[in-house]
mmCIF file with all atom_site columns, C-alpha atoms in Angstrom:
data_model
loop_
_atom_site.group_PDB
_atom_site.id
_atom_site.type_symbol
_atom_site.label_atom_id
_atom_site.label_alt_id
_atom_site.label_comp_id
_atom_site.label_asym_id
_atom_site.label_entity_id
_atom_site.label_seq_id
_atom_site.pdbx_PDB_ins_code
_atom_site.Cartn_x
_atom_site.Cartn_y
_atom_site.Cartn_z
_atom_site.occupancy
_atom_site.B_iso_or_equiv
_atom_site.pdbx_formal_charge
_atom_site.auth_seq_id
_atom_site.auth_comp_id
_atom_site.auth_asym_id
_atom_site.auth_atom_id
_atom_site.pdbx_PDB_model_num
ATOM 1   C CA . ARG A 1 1   ? -109.666 46.943 188.664 1.00 52.00 ? 22  ARG A CA 1
ATOM 2   C CA . MET A 1 2   ? -107.948 50.167 187.601 1.00 51.00 ? 23  MET A CA 1
ATOM 3   C CA . ALA A 1 3   ? -104.176 50.173 187.176 1.00 62.00 ? 24  ALA A CA 1
ATOM 4   C CA . GLN A 1 4   ? -102.187 52.430 189.494 1.00 73.00 ? 25  GLN A CA 1
ATOM 5   C CA . ARG A 1 5   ? -100.511 55.526 188.133 1.00 79.00 ? 26  ARG A CA 1
ATOM 6   C CA . PRO A 1 6   ? -96.864  55.189 187.043 1.00 85.00 ? 27  PRO A CA 1
ATOM 7   C CA . SER A 1 7   ? -94.443  55.563 189.928 1.00 87.00 ? 28  SER A CA 1
ATOM 8   C CA . VAL A 1 8   ? -90.803  55.864 190.948 1.00 93.00 ? 29  VAL A CA 1
ATOM 9   C CA . SER A 1 9   ? -89.257  55.290 194.371 1.00 93.00 ? 30  SER A CA 1
ATOM 10  C CA . VAL A 1 10  ? -86.759  57.553 196.087 1.00 96.00 ? 31  VAL A CA 1
ATOM 11  C CA . VAL A 1 11  ? -84.755  57.336 199.303 1.00 95.00 ? 32  VAL A CA 1
ATOM 12  C CA . LEU A 1 12  ? -84.657  60.219 201.776 1.00 95.00 ? 33  LEU A CA 1
ATOM 13  C CA . GLU A 1 13  ? -81.514  61.189 203.667 1.00 92.00 ? 34  GLU A CA 1
ATOM 14  C CA . ASP A 1 14  ? -82.716  59.267 206.747 1.00 92.00 ? 35  ASP A CA 1
ATOM 15  C CA . GLY A 1 15  ? -83.050  56.052 204.715 1.00 94.00 ? 36  GLY A CA 1
ATOM 16  C CA . ARG A 1 16  ? -86.820  56.081 204.305 1.00 94.00 ? 37  ARG A CA 1
ATOM 17  C CA . ARG A 1 17  ? -88.047  54.896 200.914 1.00 96.00 ? 38  ARG A CA 1
ATOM 18  C CA . VAL A 1 18  ? -90.956  56.798 199.371 1.00 95.00 ? 39  VAL A CA 1
ATOM 19  C CA . VAL A 1 19  ? -92.965  55.846 196.289 1.00 95.00 ? 40  VAL A CA 1
ATOM 20  C CA . LEU A 1 20  ? -93.972  58.824 194.137 1.00 95.00 ? 41  LEU A CA 1
ATOM 21  C CA . ARG A 1 21  ? -97.151  58.618 192.035 1.00 95.00 ? 42  ARG A CA 1
ATOM 22  C CA . PRO A 1 22  ? -97.774  62.146 190.742 1.00 96.00 ? 43  PRO A CA 1
ATOM 23  C CA . SER A 1 23  ? -101.126 63.004 189.196 1.00 95.00 ? 44  SER A CA 1
ATOM 24  C CA . LYS A 1 24  ? -99.244  65.491 187.032 1.00 96.00 ? 45  LYS A CA 1
ATOM 25  C CA . ILE A 1 25  ? -95.735  66.748 186.313 1.00 97.00 ? 46  ILE A CA 1
ATOM 26  C CA . LEU A 1 26  ? -95.561  70.510 185.837 1.00 96.00 ? 47  LEU A CA 1
ATOM 27  C CA . CYS A 1 27  ? -92.468  71.862 184.092 1.00 94.00 ? 48  CYS A CA 1
ATOM 28  C CA . LEU A 1 28  ? -91.318  75.463 184.112 1.00 92.00 ? 49  LEU A CA 1
ATOM 29  C CA . LEU A 1 29  ? -89.764  76.991 181.022 1.00 85.00 ? 50  LEU A CA 1
ATOM 30  C CA . ARG A 1 30  ? -87.207  79.774 180.661 1.00 74.00 ? 51  ARG A CA 1
ATOM 31  C CA . THR A 1 31  ? -86.556  80.260 184.363 1.00 75.00 ? 52  THR A CA 1
ATOM 32  C CA . TYR A 1 32  ? -82.838  80.788 183.662 1.00 76.00 ? 53  TYR A CA 1
ATOM 33  C CA . ALA A 1 33  ? -82.115  83.799 181.434 1.00 61.00 ? 54  ALA A CA 1
ATOM 34  C CA . GLU A 1 34  ? -79.059  82.269 179.734 1.00 61.00 ? 55  GLU A CA 1
ATOM 35  C CA . HIS A 1 35  ? -81.015  79.160 178.759 1.00 50.00 ? 56  HIS A CA 1
ATOM 36  C CA . ALA A 1 36  ? -83.754  81.287 177.184 1.00 50.00 ? 57  ALA A CA 1
ATOM 37  C CA . LYS A 1 37  ? -81.066  83.219 175.324 1.00 55.00 ? 58  LYS A CA 1
ATOM 38  C CA . GLU A 1 38  ? -79.304  80.118 173.954 1.00 57.00 ? 59  GLU A CA 1
ATOM 39  C CA . LEU A 1 39  ? -82.546  78.916 172.351 1.00 54.00 ? 60  LEU A CA 1
ATOM 40  C CA . GLY A 1 40  ? -83.480  82.377 171.087 1.00 61.00 ? 61  GLY A CA 1
ATOM 41  C CA . ASN A 1 41  ? -86.528  82.656 173.352 1.00 62.00 ? 62  ASN A CA 1
ATOM 42  C CA . ALA A 1 42  ? -87.897  85.663 175.192 1.00 64.00 ? 63  ALA A CA 1
ATOM 43  C CA . VAL A 1 43  ? -87.888  85.609 178.991 1.00 67.00 ? 64  VAL A CA 1
ATOM 44  C CA . PRO A 1 44  ? -91.471  85.386 180.314 1.00 64.00 ? 65  PRO A CA 1
ATOM 45  C CA . GLY A 1 45  ? -92.781  88.048 182.676 1.00 76.00 ? 66  GLY A CA 1
ATOM 46  C CA . LYS A 1 46  ? -94.193  85.422 185.015 1.00 81.00 ? 67  LYS A CA 1
ATOM 47  C CA . PRO A 1 47  ? -93.681  81.668 185.495 1.00 84.00 ? 68  PRO A CA 1
ATOM 48  C CA . ALA A 1 48  ? -94.789  79.751 182.391 1.00 86.00 ? 69  ALA A CA 1
ATOM 49  C CA . PHE A 1 49  ? -95.213  75.991 182.329 1.00 91.00 ? 70  PHE A CA 1
ATOM 50  C CA . PHE A 1 50  ? -96.185  72.887 180.402 1.00 93.00 ? 71  PHE A CA 1
ATOM 51  C CA . LEU A 1 51  ? -97.151  69.372 181.482 1.00 95.00 ? 72  LEU A CA 1
ATOM 52  C CA . LYS A 1 52  ? -95.480  65.993 181.194 1.00 96.00 ? 73  LYS A CA 1
ATOM 53  C CA . PRO A 1 53  ? -97.513  62.820 181.719 1.00 96.00 ? 74  PRO A CA 1
ATOM 54  C CA . PRO A 1 54  ? -96.620  60.560 184.668 1.00 96.00 ? 75  PRO A CA 1
ATOM 55  C CA . SER A 1 55  ? -95.917  57.833 182.079 1.00 95.00 ? 76  SER A CA 1
ATOM 56  C CA . ALA A 1 56  ? -92.732  59.778 181.219 1.00 97.00 ? 77  ALA A CA 1
ATOM 57  C CA . LEU A 1 57  ? -91.192  58.875 184.608 1.00 97.00 ? 78  LEU A CA 1
ATOM 58  C CA . GLU A 1 58  ? -87.991  56.818 184.500 1.00 96.00 ? 79  GLU A CA 1
ATOM 59  C CA . PRO A 1 59  ? -86.034  55.566 187.545 1.00 96.00 ? 80  PRO A CA 1
ATOM 60  C CA . ASP A 1 60  ? -82.413  56.381 188.285 1.00 97.00 ? 81  ASP A CA 1
ATOM 61  C CA . GLY A 1 61  ? -80.181  53.913 186.448 1.00 96.00 ? 82  GLY A CA 1
ATOM 62  C CA . GLY A 1 62  ? -82.814  53.390 183.775 1.00 96.00 ? 83  GLY A CA 1
ATOM 63  C CA . GLN A 1 63  ? -82.843  54.095 180.068 1.00 97.00 ? 84  GLN A CA 1
ATOM 64  C CA . VAL A 1 64  ? -83.978  57.049 178.018 1.00 97.00 ? 85  VAL A CA 1
ATOM 65  C CA . VAL A 1 65  ? -85.385  55.587 174.814 1.00 96.00 ? 86  VAL A CA 1
ATOM 66  C CA . VAL A 1 66  ? -84.943  57.583 171.605 1.00 95.00 ? 87  VAL A CA 1
ATOM 67  C CA . PRO A 1 67  ? -88.380  57.527 169.942 1.00 94.00 ? 88  PRO A CA 1
ATOM 68  C CA . ARG A 1 68  ? -88.820  56.501 166.338 1.00 91.00 ? 89  ARG A CA 1
ATOM 69  C CA . GLY A 1 69  ? -88.439  59.495 164.019 1.00 91.00 ? 90  GLY A CA 1
ATOM 70  C CA . VAL A 1 70  ? -86.757  61.793 166.564 1.00 93.00 ? 91  VAL A CA 1
ATOM 71  C CA . ARG A 1 71  ? -83.570  63.250 165.083 1.00 93.00 ? 92  ARG A CA 1
ATOM 72  C CA . GLU A 1 72  ? -82.487  65.597 167.896 1.00 95.00 ? 93  GLU A CA 1
ATOM 73  C CA . LEU A 1 73  ? -82.827  64.614 171.552 1.00 96.00 ? 94  LEU A CA 1
ATOM 74  C CA . HIS A 1 74  ? -81.701  67.149 174.168 1.00 96.00 ? 95  HIS A CA 1
ATOM 75  C CA . HIS A 1 75  ? -80.863  66.882 177.864 1.00 96.00 ? 96  HIS A CA 1
ATOM 76  C CA . GLU A 1 76  ? -82.046  69.331 180.550 1.00 95.00 ? 97  GLU A CA 1
ATOM 77  C CA . VAL A 1 77  ? -81.254  69.005 184.279 1.00 96.00 ? 98  VAL A CA 1
ATOM 78  C CA . GLU A 1 78  ? -83.737  70.459 186.762 1.00 96.00 ? 99  GLU A CA 1
ATOM 79  C CA . LEU A 1 79  ? -84.401  70.912 190.464 1.00 96.00 ? 100 LEU A CA 1
ATOM 80  C CA . ALA A 1 80  ? -87.771  69.305 191.197 1.00 97.00 ? 101 ALA A CA 1
ATOM 81  C CA . VAL A 1 81  ? -90.272  69.894 193.973 1.00 97.00 ? 102 VAL A CA 1
ATOM 82  C CA . VAL A 1 82  ? -92.694  67.233 195.224 1.00 98.00 ? 103 VAL A CA 1
ATOM 83  C CA . ILE A 1 83  ? -95.904  68.550 196.724 1.00 98.00 ? 104 ILE A CA 1
ATOM 84  C CA . GLY A 1 84  ? -96.900  67.206 200.137 1.00 97.00 ? 105 GLY A CA 1
ATOM 85  C CA . LYS A 1 85  ? -99.888  69.252 201.324 1.00 97.00 ? 106 LYS A CA 1
ATOM 86  C CA . PRO A 1 86  ? -102.446 69.877 198.563 1.00 97.00 ? 107 PRO A CA 1
ATOM 87  C CA . GLY A 1 87  ? -103.470 73.423 197.850 1.00 97.00 ? 108 GLY A CA 1
ATOM 88  C CA . LYS A 1 88  ? -105.162 75.941 195.566 1.00 98.00 ? 109 LYS A CA 1
ATOM 89  C CA . ASP A 1 89  ? -104.406 79.673 195.382 1.00 98.00 ? 110 ASP A CA 1
ATOM 90  C CA . ILE A 1 90  ? -101.437 79.236 197.703 1.00 98.00 ? 111 ILE A CA 1
ATOM 91  C CA . PRO A 1 91  ? -99.876  82.505 198.939 1.00 97.00 ? 112 PRO A CA 1
ATOM 92  C CA . GLU A 1 92  ? -96.147  82.846 198.305 1.00 96.00 ? 113 GLU A CA 1
ATOM 93  C CA . SER A 1 93  ? -95.598  83.225 202.043 1.00 97.00 ? 114 SER A CA 1
ATOM 94  C CA . GLU A 1 94  ? -97.031  79.727 202.615 1.00 97.00 ? 115 GLU A CA 1
ATOM 95  C CA . ALA A 1 95  ? -95.741  77.988 199.474 1.00 97.00 ? 116 ALA A CA 1
ATOM 96  C CA . LEU A 1 96  ? -92.849  76.067 201.019 1.00 97.00 ? 117 LEU A CA 1
ATOM 97  C CA . GLU A 1 97  ? -95.224  74.596 203.622 1.00 98.00 ? 118 GLU A CA 1
ATOM 98  C CA . HIS A 1 98  ? -96.704  72.574 200.745 1.00 98.00 ? 119 HIS A CA 1
ATOM 99  C CA . VAL A 1 99  ? -93.369  70.993 199.735 1.00 98.00 ? 120 VAL A CA 1
ATOM 100 C CA . ALA A 1 100 ? -92.679  67.414 200.845 1.00 97.00 ? 121 ALA A CA 1
ATOM 101 C CA . MET A 1 101 ? -89.276  66.890 199.239 1.00 97.00 ? 122 MET A CA 1
ATOM 102 C CA . TRP A 1 102 ? -86.751  67.987 196.623 1.00 98.00 ? 123 TRP A CA 1
ATOM 103 C CA . LEU A 1 103 ? -85.296  65.924 193.767 1.00 97.00 ? 124 LEU A CA 1
ATOM 104 C CA . VAL A 1 104 ? -82.967  66.085 190.793 1.00 97.00 ? 125 VAL A CA 1
ATOM 105 C CA . CYS A 1 105 ? -84.716  65.291 187.511 1.00 97.00 ? 126 CYS A CA 1
ATOM 106 C CA . LEU A 1 106 ? -84.116  65.381 183.772 1.00 97.00 ? 127 LEU A CA 1
ATOM 107 C CA . ASP A 1 107 ? -86.485  66.947 181.279 1.00 96.00 ? 128 ASP A CA 1
ATOM 108 C CA . MET A 1 108 ? -85.659  65.145 178.043 1.00 96.00 ? 129 MET A CA 1
ATOM 109 C CA . THR A 1 109 ? -86.787  66.973 174.938 1.00 95.00 ? 130 THR A CA 1
ATOM 110 C CA . ALA A 1 110 ? -87.236  65.951 171.314 1.00 95.00 ? 131 ALA A CA 1
ATOM 111 C CA . ARG A 1 111 ? -85.953  69.297 170.088 1.00 94.00 ? 132 ARG A CA 1
ATOM 112 C CA . ASP A 1 112 ? -86.697  68.746 166.409 1.00 94.00 ? 133 ASP A CA 1
ATOM 113 C CA . VAL A 1 113 ? -90.288  67.802 167.231 1.00 92.00 ? 134 VAL A CA 1
ATOM 114 C CA . GLN A 1 114 ? -90.601  70.869 169.459 1.00 91.00 ? 135 GLN A CA 1
ATOM 115 C CA . ASP A 1 115 ? -89.137  73.217 166.837 1.00 90.00 ? 136 ASP A CA 1
ATOM 116 C CA . ALA A 1 116 ? -91.444  71.859 164.135 1.00 94.00 ? 137 ALA A CA 1
ATOM 117 C CA . ALA A 1 117 ? -94.496  72.358 166.362 1.00 91.00 ? 138 ALA A CA 1
ATOM 118 C CA . LYS A 1 118 ? -93.411  75.889 167.290 1.00 89.00 ? 139 LYS A CA 1
ATOM 119 C CA . ALA A 1 119 ? -92.958  76.774 163.616 1.00 92.00 ? 140 ALA A CA 1
ATOM 120 C CA . LYS A 1 120 ? -96.579  75.763 162.991 1.00 94.00 ? 141 LYS A CA 1
ATOM 121 C CA . ARG A 1 121 ? -97.760  77.458 166.210 1.00 93.00 ? 142 ARG A CA 1
ATOM 122 C CA . LEU A 1 122 ? -98.935  74.111 167.529 1.00 91.00 ? 143 LEU A CA 1
ATOM 123 C CA . PRO A 1 123 ? -98.632  72.690 171.076 1.00 89.00 ? 144 PRO A CA 1
ATOM 124 C CA . TRP A 1 124 ? -95.443  70.703 171.671 1.00 88.00 ? 145 TRP A CA 1
ATOM 125 C CA . ALA A 1 125 ? -96.531  68.205 174.319 1.00 93.00 ? 146 ALA A CA 1
ATOM 126 C CA . GLU A 1 126 ? -95.276  65.389 172.097 1.00 94.00 ? 147 GLU A CA 1
ATOM 127 C CA . ALA A 1 127 ? -91.712  66.726 172.286 1.00 94.00 ? 148 ALA A CA 1
ATOM 128 C CA . LYS A 1 128 ? -91.743  66.464 176.078 1.00 95.00 ? 149 LYS A CA 1
ATOM 129 C CA . GLY A 1 129 ? -94.101  63.594 176.758 1.00 96.00 ? 150 GLY A CA 1
ATOM 130 C CA . TYR A 1 130 ? -92.537  60.408 175.418 1.00 96.00 ? 151 TYR A CA 1
ATOM 131 C CA . ASP A 1 131 ? -92.076  57.471 177.778 1.00 95.00 ? 152 ASP A CA 1
ATOM 132 C CA . SER A 1 132 ? -88.774  57.716 179.726 1.00 96.00 ? 153 SER A CA 1
ATOM 133 C CA . PHE A 1 133 ? -88.496  61.499 179.179 1.00 97.00 ? 154 PHE A CA 1
ATOM 134 C CA . ALA A 1 134 ? -88.619  62.337 182.937 1.00 97.00 ? 155 ALA A CA 1
ATOM 135 C CA . PRO A 1 135 ? -85.801  60.469 184.722 1.00 97.00 ? 156 PRO A CA 1
ATOM 136 C CA . VAL A 1 136 ? -85.755  60.960 188.503 1.00 97.00 ? 157 VAL A CA 1
ATOM 137 C CA . GLY A 1 137 ? -82.795  60.664 190.854 1.00 97.00 ? 158 GLY A CA 1
ATOM 138 C CA . SER A 1 138 ? -83.007  57.954 193.506 1.00 96.00 ? 159 SER A CA 1
ATOM 139 C CA . ARG A 1 139 ? -82.070  60.311 196.370 1.00 96.00 ? 160 ARG A CA 1
ATOM 140 C CA . ALA A 1 140 ? -84.393  62.971 197.747 1.00 97.00 ? 161 ALA A CA 1
ATOM 141 C CA . ARG A 1 141 ? -84.085  65.734 200.321 1.00 97.00 ? 162 ARG A CA 1
ATOM 142 C CA . ALA A 1 142 ? -87.005  66.089 202.724 1.00 96.00 ? 163 ALA A CA 1
ATOM 143 C CA . ALA A 1 143 ? -88.450  69.530 203.387 1.00 96.00 ? 164 ALA A CA 1
ATOM 144 C CA . PRO A 1 144 ? -87.646  71.901 204.939 1.00 96.00 ? 165 PRO A CA 1
ATOM 145 C CA . TRP A 1 145 ? -84.506  72.465 202.861 1.00 96.00 ? 166 TRP A CA 1
ATOM 146 C CA . ASP A 1 146 ? -82.814  75.647 201.679 1.00 97.00 ? 167 ASP A CA 1
ATOM 147 C CA . TYR A 1 147 ? -82.746  75.555 197.881 1.00 96.00 ? 168 TYR A CA 1
ATOM 148 C CA . HIS A 1 148 ? -80.774  78.788 197.505 1.00 96.00 ? 169 HIS A CA 1
ATOM 149 C CA . GLY A 1 149 ? -77.206  78.823 196.177 1.00 95.00 ? 170 GLY A CA 1
ATOM 150 C CA . ARG A 1 150 ? -77.217  75.184 195.023 1.00 96.00 ? 171 ARG A CA 1
ATOM 151 C CA . SER A 1 151 ? -74.998  74.036 192.172 1.00 95.00 ? 172 SER A CA 1
ATOM 152 C CA . VAL A 1 152 ? -76.838  72.339 189.295 1.00 96.00 ? 173 VAL A CA 1
ATOM 153 C CA . TRP A 1 153 ? -74.834  70.346 186.735 1.00 96.00 ? 174 TRP A CA 1
ATOM 154 C CA . LEU A 1 154 ? -75.013  67.730 183.992 1.00 97.00 ? 175 LEU A CA 1
ATOM 155 C CA . SER A 1 155 ? -72.417  65.709 182.092 1.00 97.00 ? 176 SER A CA 1
ATOM 156 C CA . VAL A 1 156 ? -72.570  63.404 179.090 1.00 97.00 ? 177 VAL A CA 1
ATOM 157 C CA . ASN A 1 157 ? -70.040  60.572 178.985 1.00 97.00 ? 178 ASN A CA 1
ATOM 158 C CA . GLY A 1 158 ? -68.097  62.357 181.725 1.00 96.00 ? 179 GLY A CA 1
ATOM 159 C CA . GLN A 1 159 ? -67.904  65.682 179.851 1.00 96.00 ? 180 GLN A CA 1
ATOM 160 C CA . GLN A 1 160 ? -69.633  68.583 181.591 1.00 96.00 ? 181 GLN A CA 1
ATOM 161 C CA . ARG A 1 161 ? -72.416  70.165 179.532 1.00 95.00 ? 182 ARG A CA 1
ATOM 162 C CA . GLN A 1 162 ? -74.451  72.188 182.012 1.00 94.00 ? 183 GLN A CA 1
ATOM 163 C CA . HIS A 1 163 ? -73.429  74.054 185.132 1.00 94.00 ? 184 HIS A CA 1
ATOM 164 C CA . GLY A 1 164 ? -75.583  76.598 186.903 1.00 93.00 ? 185 GLY A CA 1
ATOM 165 C CA . ASN A 1 165 ? -76.827  77.687 190.288 1.00 93.00 ? 186 ASN A CA 1
ATOM 166 C CA . THR A 1 166 ? -80.314  77.989 191.730 1.00 93.00 ? 187 THR A CA 1
ATOM 167 C CA . ASP A 1 167 ? -79.577  81.619 192.589 1.00 91.00 ? 188 ASP A CA 1
ATOM 168 C CA . LEU A 1 168 ? -79.696  82.330 188.825 1.00 89.00 ? 189 LEU A CA 1
ATOM 169 C CA . MET A 1 169 ? -83.383  81.429 188.624 1.00 87.00 ? 190 MET A CA 1
ATOM 170 C CA . LEU A 1 170 ? -85.577  84.315 187.504 1.00 87.00 ? 191 LEU A CA 1
ATOM 171 C CA . PHE A 1 171 ? -88.458  83.290 189.771 1.00 90.00 ? 192 PHE A CA 1
ATOM 172 C CA . SER A 1 172 ? -88.401  81.990 193.328 1.00 93.00 ? 193 SER A CA 1
ATOM 173 C CA . ILE A 1 173 ? -89.788  78.539 194.094 1.00 95.00 ? 194 ILE A CA 1
ATOM 174 C CA . GLU A 1 174 ? -92.334  80.274 196.313 1.00 96.00 ? 195 GLU A CA 1
ATOM 175 C CA . ARG A 1 175 ? -93.631  82.341 193.400 1.00 94.00 ? 196 ARG A CA 1
ATOM 176 C CA . ILE A 1 176 ? -93.636  79.321 191.071 1.00 95.00 ? 197 ILE A CA 1
ATOM 177 C CA . ILE A 1 177 ? -95.768  77.259 193.466 1.00 97.00 ? 198 ILE A CA 1
ATOM 178 C CA . SER A 1 178 ? -98.118  80.172 194.094 1.00 97.00 ? 199 SER A CA 1
ATOM 179 C CA . GLU A 1 179 ? -98.587  80.944 190.388 1.00 95.00 ? 200 GLU A CA 1
ATOM 180 C CA . LEU A 1 180 ? -99.170  77.302 189.425 1.00 96.00 ? 201 LEU A CA 1
ATOM 181 C CA . SER A 1 181 ? -101.734 76.871 192.199 1.00 97.00 ? 202 SER A CA 1
ATOM 182 C CA . ARG A 1 182 ? -103.731 79.790 190.813 1.00 96.00 ? 203 ARG A CA 1
ATOM 183 C CA . CYS A 1 183 ? -104.324 77.717 187.681 1.00 95.00 ? 204 CYS A CA 1
ATOM 184 C CA . MET A 1 184 ? -104.848 74.256 189.127 1.00 96.00 ? 205 MET A CA 1
ATOM 185 C CA . THR A 1 185 ? -104.984 72.444 192.431 1.00 98.00 ? 206 THR A CA 1
ATOM 186 C CA . LEU A 1 186 ? -101.606 71.039 193.409 1.00 98.00 ? 207 LEU A CA 1
ATOM 187 C CA . GLU A 1 187 ? -102.177 67.534 194.755 1.00 97.00 ? 208 GLU A CA 1
ATOM 188 C CA . SER A 1 188 ? -100.045 65.448 197.061 1.00 96.00 ? 209 SER A CA 1
ATOM 189 C CA . GLY A 1 189 ? -97.295  63.764 195.051 1.00 96.00 ? 210 GLY A CA 1
ATOM 190 C CA . ASP A 1 190 ? -97.402  66.215 192.159 1.00 97.00 ? 211 ASP A CA 1
ATOM 191 C CA . MET A 1 191 ? -93.975  67.133 190.801 1.00 97.00 ? 212 MET A CA 1
ATOM 192 C CA . ILE A 1 192 ? -92.786  70.562 189.679 1.00 97.00 ? 213 ILE A CA 1
ATOM 193 C CA . LEU A 1 193 ? -89.632  70.724 187.530 1.00 96.00 ? 214 LEU A CA 1
ATOM 194 C CA . THR A 1 194 ? -88.346  74.253 188.008 1.00 94.00 ? 215 THR A CA 1
ATOM 195 C CA . GLY A 1 195 ? -86.394  74.843 184.788 1.00 92.00 ? 216 GLY A CA 1
ATOM 196 C CA . THR A 1 196 ? -82.910  74.235 183.442 1.00 90.00 ? 217 THR A CA 1
ATOM 197 C CA . PRO A 1 197 ? -79.722  76.316 183.292 1.00 90.00 ? 218 PRO A CA 1
ATOM 198 C CA . ALA A 1 198 ? -77.845  77.028 180.057 1.00 86.00 ? 219 ALA A CA 1
ATOM 199 C CA . GLY A 1 199 ? -75.877  74.362 178.226 1.00 91.00 ? 220 GLY A CA 1
ATOM 200 C CA . VAL A 1 200 ? -78.608  72.074 176.930 1.00 92.00 ? 221 VAL A CA 1
ATOM 201 C CA . GLY A 1 201 ? -77.567  69.962 174.000 1.00 93.00 ? 222 GLY A CA 1
ATOM 202 C CA . PRO A 1 202 ? -77.933  66.746 172.021 1.00 95.00 ? 223 PRO A CA 1
ATOM 203 C CA . VAL A 1 203 ? -77.431  63.153 173.084 1.00 96.00 ? 224 VAL A CA 1
ATOM 204 C CA . ARG A 1 204 ? -77.583  59.959 171.059 1.00 95.00 ? 225 ARG A CA 1
ATOM 205 C CA . ALA A 1 205 ? -77.876  56.230 171.624 1.00 95.00 ? 226 ALA A CA 1
ATOM 206 C CA . GLY A 1 206 ? -74.895  54.943 173.601 1.00 96.00 ? 227 GLY A CA 1
ATOM 207 C CA . ASP A 1 207 ? -74.471  58.113 175.674 1.00 97.00 ? 228 ASP A CA 1
ATOM 208 C CA . VAL A 1 208 ? -74.655  58.133 179.466 1.00 98.00 ? 229 VAL A CA 1
ATOM 209 C CA . ILE A 1 209 ? -76.165  61.207 181.136 1.00 98.00 ? 230 ILE A CA 1
ATOM 210 C CA . THR A 1 210 ? -75.267  62.009 184.743 1.00 98.00 ? 231 THR A CA 1
ATOM 211 C CA . ALA A 1 211 ? -76.679  65.045 186.510 1.00 97.00 ? 232 ALA A CA 1
ATOM 212 C CA . GLY A 1 212 ? -76.744  66.350 190.043 1.00 97.00 ? 233 GLY A CA 1
ATOM 213 C CA . ILE A 1 213 ? -77.773  69.071 192.445 1.00 97.00 ? 234 ILE A CA 1
ATOM 214 C CA . GLU A 1 214 ? -75.691  70.080 195.432 1.00 97.00 ? 235 GLU A CA 1
ATOM 215 C CA . GLY A 1 215 ? -77.227  68.779 198.647 1.00 96.00 ? 236 GLY A CA 1
ATOM 216 C CA . ILE A 1 216 ? -79.533  66.252 196.977 1.00 97.00 ? 237 ILE A CA 1
ATOM 217 C CA . GLY A 1 217 ? -77.656  63.757 194.811 1.00 96.00 ? 238 GLY A CA 1
ATOM 218 C CA . GLU A 1 218 ? -77.421  62.538 191.244 1.00 96.00 ? 239 GLU A CA 1
ATOM 219 C CA . VAL A 1 219 ? -79.376  60.837 188.508 1.00 97.00 ? 240 VAL A CA 1
ATOM 220 C CA . SER A 1 220 ? -77.775  58.713 185.792 1.00 97.00 ? 241 SER A CA 1
ATOM 221 C CA . VAL A 1 221 ? -79.405  57.158 182.732 1.00 97.00 ? 242 VAL A CA 1
ATOM 222 C CA . ALA A 1 222 ? -78.266  55.516 179.512 1.00 97.00 ? 243 ALA A CA 1
ATOM 223 C CA . VAL A 1 223 ? -79.596  56.654 176.154 1.00 97.00 ? 244 VAL A CA 1
ATOM 224 C CA . VAL A 1 224 ? -80.751  53.764 173.971 1.00 95.00 ? 245 VAL A CA 1
ATOM 225 C CA . ALA A 1 225 ? -82.247  53.532 170.512 1.00 91.00 ? 246 ALA A CA 1
ATOM 226 C CA . GLY A 1 226 ? -85.926  52.716 170.301 1.00 85.00 ? 247 GLY A CA 1
ATOM 227 C CA . PRO A 1 227 ? -87.461  50.538 167.583 1.00 79.00 ? 248 PRO A CA 1
ATOM 228 C CA . SER A 1 228 ? -86.480  51.867 164.147 1.00 69.00 ? 249 SER A CA 1
ATOM 229 C CA . SER A 1 229 ? -84.670  54.843 165.720 1.00 69.00 ? 250 SER A CA 1
ATOM 230 C CA . LYS A 1 230 ? -81.663  56.078 163.726 1.00 67.00 ? 251 LYS A CA 1
ATOM 231 C CA . LEU A 1 231 ? -80.283  58.532 166.317 1.00 69.00 ? 252 LEU A CA 1
#
């Protein structure tokens, strides 16, 4: 008997509880110009993305585990989309019809691992794919929902680190969904993390990360040391 995919549960505004079991987690990069600038990266001409495995999911109130050997772990807060109606080659004009709900998520990143891979021109899936590297808020907003003009923020130990607004995104959610669906079929339950605003930075064991998006809710996780971790 095959094991089920990893899952997290969320509660909609009407009190309904939904279990999410994405087949894939697609993550946009450099969708906020100031974030690209702070890391010295060029802004892409069209939506660019990478994948996180579903095994990276972590529930609200859980723990982000610092992997062995990682010396620099960064936080990134993101607005996430959950696909409801599957689709391929979705027109921008129909993209939001495929959205089931909206979430607040974290895209945890082993920055030193990522930088080392980039320097060697190698893929950096490892830097993004560790277990617990995709915490998900416990509250969700059912579609339809207007994502425009929403405040996006993150604090560490009560000190604000990131603060942005969805209106600063370089690409619309409609274009993101359309572009991704040109590459691969978007299946029901799939999650799309739409990028992070400026202000990303390091965390270490003992820190508490709290992040939120206006109109959705918050996610909070503790950072803990993994086996043999020195961070």
